[in-house]
Short mmCIF file of C-alpha atoms in Angstrom, two decimals:
data_model
loop_
_atom_site.label_atom_id
_atom_site.label_comp_id
_atom_site.label_asym_id
_atom_site.label_seq_id
_atom_site.Cartn_x
_atom_site.Cartn_y
_atom_site.Cartn_z
CA UNK V 1 50.24 -157.22 98.43
CA UNK V 2 51.35 -155.39 95.35
CA UNK V 3 49.98 -152.05 96.90
CA UNK V 4 51.42 -152.39 99.28
CA UNK V 5 55.06 -153.02 97.66
CA UNK V 6 54.20 -150.43 95.81
CA UNK V 7 54.08 -148.18 98.84
CA UNK V 8 56.71 -149.76 100.71
CA UNK V 9 58.69 -148.72 97.43
CA UNK V 10 57.15 -145.22 97.02
CA UNK V 11 58.24 -144.19 100.56
CA UNK V 12 61.53 -145.71 100.77
CA UNK V 13 62.59 -143.51 97.13
CA UNK V 14 61.03 -140.39 98.82
CA UNK V 15 63.20 -141.58 102.06
CA UNK V 16 66.49 -141.78 99.52
CA UNK V 17 65.48 -138.54 97.70
CA UNK V 18 65.20 -136.82 101.16
CA UNK V 19 68.46 -138.15 102.51
CA UNK V 20 70.45 -136.90 99.17
CA UNK V 21 69.17 -133.59 99.54
CA UNK V 22 70.12 -133.22 103.33
CA UNK V 23 73.39 -135.72 103.41
CA UNK V 24 75.57 -132.85 101.55
CA UNK V 25 74.85 -131.25 104.07
CA UNK V 26 76.03 -132.01 106.55
CA UNK V 27 79.77 -131.49 106.36
CA UNK V 28 78.95 -127.35 106.35
CA UNK V 29 76.23 -127.97 109.61
CA UNK V 30 79.07 -129.61 111.47
CA UNK V 31 80.95 -126.93 111.03
CA UNK V 32 78.98 -124.35 111.84
CA UNK V 33 78.45 -125.88 114.78
CA UNK V 34 82.36 -127.44 115.45
CA UNK V 35 83.77 -123.99 114.36
CA UNK V 36 80.50 -121.17 115.21
CA UNK V 37 77.86 -122.57 117.29
CA UNK V 38 79.97 -124.04 120.88
CA UNK V 39 82.11 -121.60 121.20
CA UNK V 40 79.53 -119.52 121.84
CA UNK V 41 78.26 -120.88 124.04
CA UNK V 42 80.87 -121.99 126.02
CA UNK V 43 81.32 -118.15 125.81
CA UNK V 44 78.50 -117.97 127.20
CA UNK V 45 78.79 -119.79 129.59
CA UNK V 46 82.81 -118.99 130.70
CA UNK V 47 80.69 -115.41 130.76
CA UNK V 48 78.72 -116.60 133.57
CA UNK V 49 81.16 -118.00 135.68
CA UNK V 50 84.29 -117.11 137.41
CA UNK V 51 86.62 -119.39 134.51
CA UNK V 52 90.21 -118.10 135.01
CA UNK V 53 93.63 -118.53 134.00
CA UNK V 54 94.97 -120.22 135.89
CA UNK V 55 94.53 -121.28 139.76
CA UNK V 56 91.55 -123.22 141.22
CA UNK V 57 89.75 -120.57 138.96
CA UNK V 58 91.02 -122.24 136.21
CA UNK V 59 90.40 -126.22 137.77
CA UNK V 60 87.28 -125.43 139.54
CA UNK V 61 85.18 -122.14 138.26
CA UNK V 62 82.52 -121.57 140.59
CA UNK V 63 78.87 -120.13 139.03
CA UNK V 64 78.37 -116.28 139.44
CA UNK V 65 75.30 -115.86 137.84
CA UNK V 66 75.10 -112.01 136.14
CA UNK V 67 78.44 -111.17 137.85
CA UNK V 68 80.45 -110.09 135.07
CA UNK V 69 78.00 -108.29 133.19
CA UNK V 70 76.88 -106.56 136.63
CA UNK V 71 80.79 -105.15 136.63
CA UNK V 72 81.25 -104.73 132.66
CA UNK V 73 78.48 -101.81 132.38
CA UNK V 74 79.30 -100.90 135.43
CA UNK V 75 82.92 -99.60 134.89
CA UNK V 76 84.12 -96.89 133.45
CA UNK V 77 86.27 -98.62 131.51
CA UNK V 78 84.47 -100.69 128.72
CA UNK V 79 82.25 -97.92 128.16
CA UNK V 80 86.02 -95.84 127.21
CA UNK V 81 86.50 -98.71 125.33
CA UNK V 82 83.08 -99.01 123.77
CA UNK V 83 83.22 -95.63 123.23
CA UNK V 84 86.54 -95.94 121.29
CA UNK V 85 85.21 -98.88 119.26
CA UNK V 86 82.28 -97.45 118.09
CA UNK V 87 84.56 -94.96 116.58
CA UNK V 88 86.61 -96.69 115.24
CA UNK V 89 84.53 -98.97 113.40
CA UNK V 90 81.95 -96.56 112.45
CA UNK V 91 85.39 -94.59 110.71
CA UNK V 92 86.77 -97.06 109.50
CA UNK V 93 83.41 -98.64 107.53
CA UNK V 94 82.84 -95.29 105.66
CA UNK V 95 86.45 -94.48 104.47
CA UNK V 96 86.87 -98.53 103.38
CA UNK V 97 83.13 -98.16 101.72
CA UNK V 98 83.74 -95.08 100.62
CA UNK V 99 87.58 -94.98 98.74
CA UNK V 100 86.55 -99.09 97.83
CA UNK V 101 84.07 -97.12 95.82
CA UNK V 102 85.17 -94.14 94.81
CA UNK V 103 88.42 -95.92 93.60
CA UNK V 104 86.04 -99.19 91.79
CA UNK V 105 84.72 -96.45 89.68
CA UNK V 106 87.93 -94.76 88.93
CA UNK V 107 89.68 -97.94 87.90
CA UNK V 108 86.44 -98.88 85.33
CA UNK V 109 87.19 -95.70 83.47
CA UNK V 110 90.83 -96.75 83.24
CA UNK V 111 93.67 -98.81 81.03
CA UNK V 112 93.44 -102.75 81.24
CA UNK V 113 97.05 -101.60 82.79
CA UNK V 114 96.26 -99.30 84.98
CA UNK V 115 93.16 -101.45 86.90
CA UNK V 116 95.22 -104.91 86.55
CA UNK V 117 98.01 -102.49 88.50
CA UNK V 118 95.73 -100.59 90.70
CA UNK V 119 94.11 -104.08 91.82
CA UNK V 120 96.96 -105.88 92.34
CA UNK V 121 98.28 -103.11 94.39
CA UNK V 122 95.39 -103.27 96.71
CA UNK V 123 95.22 -107.09 97.19
CA UNK V 124 98.52 -107.07 98.09
CA UNK V 125 97.91 -104.48 101.42
CA UNK V 126 95.04 -106.57 102.12
CA UNK V 127 96.60 -109.91 102.03
CA UNK V 128 99.28 -109.08 103.68
CA UNK V 129 98.72 -110.48 107.68
CA UNK V 130 97.67 -108.25 110.67
CA UNK V 131 100.19 -108.67 112.32
CA UNK V 132 103.15 -107.82 109.30
CA UNK V 133 101.65 -104.58 108.18
CA UNK V 134 100.90 -103.06 112.38
CA UNK V 135 104.73 -104.15 112.30
CA UNK V 136 105.16 -102.45 108.70
CA UNK V 137 103.08 -99.14 109.60
CA UNK V 138 104.72 -99.04 112.98
CA UNK V 139 108.17 -98.58 111.43
CA UNK V 140 106.64 -95.58 108.59
CA UNK V 141 104.74 -93.32 112.06
CA UNK V 142 108.40 -94.46 114.41
CA UNK V 143 109.30 -91.37 116.28
CA UNK V 144 113.00 -92.30 115.99
CA UNK V 145 113.27 -93.58 112.90
CA UNK V 146 110.30 -93.48 111.13
CA UNK V 147 110.40 -93.13 107.72
CA UNK V 148 107.04 -91.10 107.26
CA UNK V 149 110.06 -88.37 110.07
CA UNK V 150 112.20 -89.12 107.76
CA UNK V 151 110.74 -87.53 105.06
CA UNK V 152 109.36 -84.36 107.22
CA UNK V 153 113.29 -84.53 108.50
CA UNK V 154 114.12 -83.48 104.88
CA UNK V 155 112.53 -81.15 104.46
CA UNK V 156 113.24 -78.94 108.33
CA UNK V 157 109.49 -79.97 109.47
CA UNK V 158 109.52 -81.14 113.45
CA UNK V 159 109.15 -85.04 114.26
CA UNK V 160 105.97 -86.19 115.51
CA UNK V 161 104.93 -88.57 117.75
CA UNK V 162 101.83 -90.20 115.44
CA UNK V 163 101.51 -93.47 117.60
CA UNK V 164 101.42 -90.81 120.92
CA UNK V 165 99.25 -87.78 119.62
CA UNK V 166 96.83 -89.34 118.18
CA UNK V 167 97.05 -93.18 118.19
CA UNK V 168 93.08 -93.72 117.63
CA UNK V 169 93.59 -92.07 114.28
CA UNK V 170 96.54 -93.41 113.65
CA UNK V 171 94.89 -96.82 113.20
CA UNK V 172 91.66 -96.41 111.94
CA UNK V 173 94.31 -94.66 109.07
CA UNK V 174 95.93 -98.53 108.98
CA UNK V 175 92.84 -100.78 108.88
CA UNK V 176 90.74 -98.26 106.17
CA UNK V 177 94.29 -98.61 104.03
CA UNK V 178 94.40 -102.44 104.53
CA UNK V 179 91.08 -102.97 104.07
CA UNK V 180 90.09 -100.89 101.34
CA UNK V 181 90.48 -103.66 98.90
CA UNK V 182 87.67 -106.05 99.96
CA UNK V 183 84.93 -103.25 98.97
CA UNK V 184 87.02 -102.56 95.53
CA UNK V 185 86.43 -105.87 94.18
CA UNK V 186 82.82 -105.96 95.93
CA UNK V 187 82.03 -102.60 94.54
CA UNK V 188 83.95 -103.22 90.83
CA UNK V 189 81.73 -106.79 90.98
CA UNK V 190 78.97 -104.43 91.38
CA UNK V 191 79.24 -102.34 88.80
CA UNK V 192 79.43 -104.30 86.56
CA UNK V 193 76.22 -105.11 86.75
CA UNK V 194 75.15 -101.90 86.17
CA UNK V 195 73.79 -101.66 82.57
CA UNK V 196 76.07 -99.18 80.55
CA UNK V 197 72.47 -98.76 78.31
CA UNK V 198 71.00 -97.05 81.35
CA UNK V 199 73.79 -94.41 81.94
CA UNK V 200 73.75 -93.94 78.61
CA UNK V 201 70.29 -92.52 78.88
CA UNK V 202 70.95 -90.35 82.06
CA UNK V 203 74.09 -88.43 79.87
CA UNK V 204 72.05 -87.63 77.11
CA UNK V 205 68.90 -86.12 79.85
CA UNK V 206 72.20 -84.22 81.33
CA UNK V 207 72.87 -85.83 84.17
CA UNK V 208 76.48 -85.49 85.39
CA UNK V 209 78.92 -87.72 87.97
CA UNK V 210 77.42 -87.80 90.80
CA UNK V 211 73.88 -87.08 89.65
CA UNK V 212 74.23 -91.09 88.18
CA UNK V 213 76.16 -92.19 91.17
CA UNK V 214 73.95 -91.45 93.87
CA UNK V 215 70.86 -91.04 91.43
CA UNK V 216 71.15 -95.13 89.45
CA UNK V 217 74.34 -96.65 90.51
CA UNK V 218 73.81 -96.39 94.16
CA UNK V 219 70.34 -97.50 94.38
CA UNK V 220 71.10 -100.40 91.70
CA UNK V 221 73.36 -101.72 94.16
CA UNK V 222 72.22 -100.71 96.92
CA UNK V 223 71.83 -104.42 98.35
CA UNK V 224 75.42 -104.85 97.69
CA UNK V 225 76.64 -102.04 99.76
CA UNK V 226 74.58 -103.91 102.50
CA UNK V 227 76.60 -107.22 102.63
CA UNK V 228 79.57 -104.80 102.41
CA UNK V 229 78.92 -103.14 104.94
CA UNK V 230 77.27 -105.76 107.25
CA UNK V 231 81.01 -107.52 106.58
CA UNK V 232 83.44 -104.44 106.65
CA UNK V 233 81.68 -103.71 109.84
CA UNK V 234 81.66 -107.36 111.53
CA UNK V 235 85.12 -107.37 110.37
CA UNK V 236 86.23 -104.80 111.57
CA UNK V 237 84.83 -104.98 115.25
CA UNK V 238 87.00 -107.94 115.57
CA UNK V 239 90.23 -105.81 114.64
CA UNK V 240 92.49 -107.43 117.14
CA UNK V 241 96.36 -108.01 115.79
CA UNK V 242 96.70 -104.64 114.07
CA UNK V 243 95.37 -102.38 116.41
CA UNK V 244 98.25 -104.61 119.46
CA UNK V 245 101.02 -105.40 116.92
CA UNK V 246 100.79 -101.05 116.87
CA UNK V 247 99.30 -99.02 119.85
CA UNK V 248 99.01 -102.06 122.40
CA UNK V 249 95.70 -100.04 123.46
CA UNK V 250 98.19 -97.66 124.30
CA UNK V 251 99.28 -95.18 125.30
CA UNK V 252 97.60 -95.73 128.36
CA UNK V 253 94.34 -96.88 127.21
CA UNK V 254 93.48 -94.32 124.30
CA UNK V 255 93.51 -96.35 121.35
CA UNK V 256 91.69 -98.99 123.86
CA UNK V 257 88.63 -100.67 122.04
CA UNK V 258 86.60 -103.81 123.12
CA UNK V 259 89.22 -107.09 121.76
CA UNK V 260 91.90 -105.37 123.12
CA UNK V 261 90.07 -105.02 126.46
CA UNK V 262 89.27 -107.89 126.05
CA UNK V 263 92.59 -109.56 125.50
CA UNK V 264 93.75 -107.53 128.82
CA UNK V 265 91.41 -108.87 131.34
CA UNK V 266 91.47 -112.30 129.65
CA UNK V 267 95.40 -112.65 129.55
CA UNK V 268 96.90 -110.61 131.70
CA UNK V 269 95.20 -110.77 134.62
CA UNK V 270 93.65 -114.64 133.90
CA UNK V 271 90.35 -113.83 134.48
CA UNK V 272 88.00 -116.07 131.65
CA UNK V 273 84.68 -115.24 132.43
CA UNK V 274 84.69 -111.44 132.34
CA UNK V 275 86.82 -111.83 129.16
CA UNK V 276 84.42 -114.23 127.83
CA UNK V 277 81.69 -111.22 129.48
CA UNK V 278 83.88 -108.43 126.76
CA UNK V 279 82.72 -111.09 124.29
CA UNK V 280 79.66 -111.67 124.34
CA UNK V 281 78.60 -107.74 124.02
CA UNK V 282 81.41 -107.77 120.77
CA UNK V 283 79.04 -110.57 119.60
CA UNK V 284 75.55 -108.43 120.15
CA UNK V 285 76.95 -105.68 118.95
CA UNK V 286 77.94 -107.57 115.86
CA UNK V 287 74.21 -108.79 115.89
CA UNK V 288 72.69 -105.41 117.23
CA UNK V 289 75.00 -103.71 113.66
CA UNK V 290 73.66 -106.05 111.30
CA UNK V 291 69.89 -106.31 112.44
CA UNK V 292 69.83 -102.57 111.49
CA UNK V 293 71.62 -101.83 108.53
CA UNK V 294 68.94 -104.60 107.47
CA UNK V 295 66.50 -102.22 108.66
CA UNK V 296 67.58 -99.32 107.62
CA UNK V 297 67.53 -100.32 104.08
CA UNK V 298 64.28 -101.81 104.56
CA UNK V 299 63.42 -98.85 104.97
CA UNK V 300 65.15 -96.64 102.07
CA UNK V 301 63.16 -100.23 99.77
CA UNK V 302 59.80 -99.70 101.89
CA UNK V 303 60.16 -95.39 100.41
CA UNK V 304 61.39 -96.12 97.00
CA UNK V 305 58.06 -98.12 96.12
#
């Protein structure tokens, strides 16, 4: 009898210990399910229906299978938007990472006052909401009363329609300007973990700045680079407000990326099902990009090993 009581006590204590380990994870798990998994599952379901924003398709959507996806991948506008999205993401991510690392590296060698000033200015640009940043740049690049044209006009240079001649380049520059601060903070923290003794030894061996950066620093902080590239890629894939405020995807569709295309189809034309198919495509692109980055950096690890 006493052995049975002791066994029950052991089982009970183990159960309590297991519950105590699992219980703190319950709120986070519920949030992940509620705010991520459920919307994803709903988007996948809606993409298989003719769900509309108004009318009969909104009240009683009909299951249409892969019809939305077939139309999506046979529509030339999709491929055009996909190409613009690829250009927007590649140059935005490249610009944010290169400029963010460069400023972080240069900031380390500056005085404390300069470091604080640079960090403050960069973070202000980062924390400004997308819509506000979009309006600021729209007023800066506006053809009629933009500050940039006013400046050039002072020197007799003809006004330029910056948001008409090359709108995609304009929104890339704006996105890089706004996102550099995140990379600056990430790389600034990573550079602090690089051993000063290793860099001093490299200098004694005659290594210059570029050799130290590409031969020592970048290999050491490679895991941080992977994380930052993945995060900036996923964030850039979902940029909507900035582009919408500055160009709304125009002129025509010259700066229309997949998020803009998704919005116009879902809310301008009321095609929620078709817009959900575009959302699923965006989600898939984010997953593919993440796996590609992980595979790419793993190849680098294996080669160095």
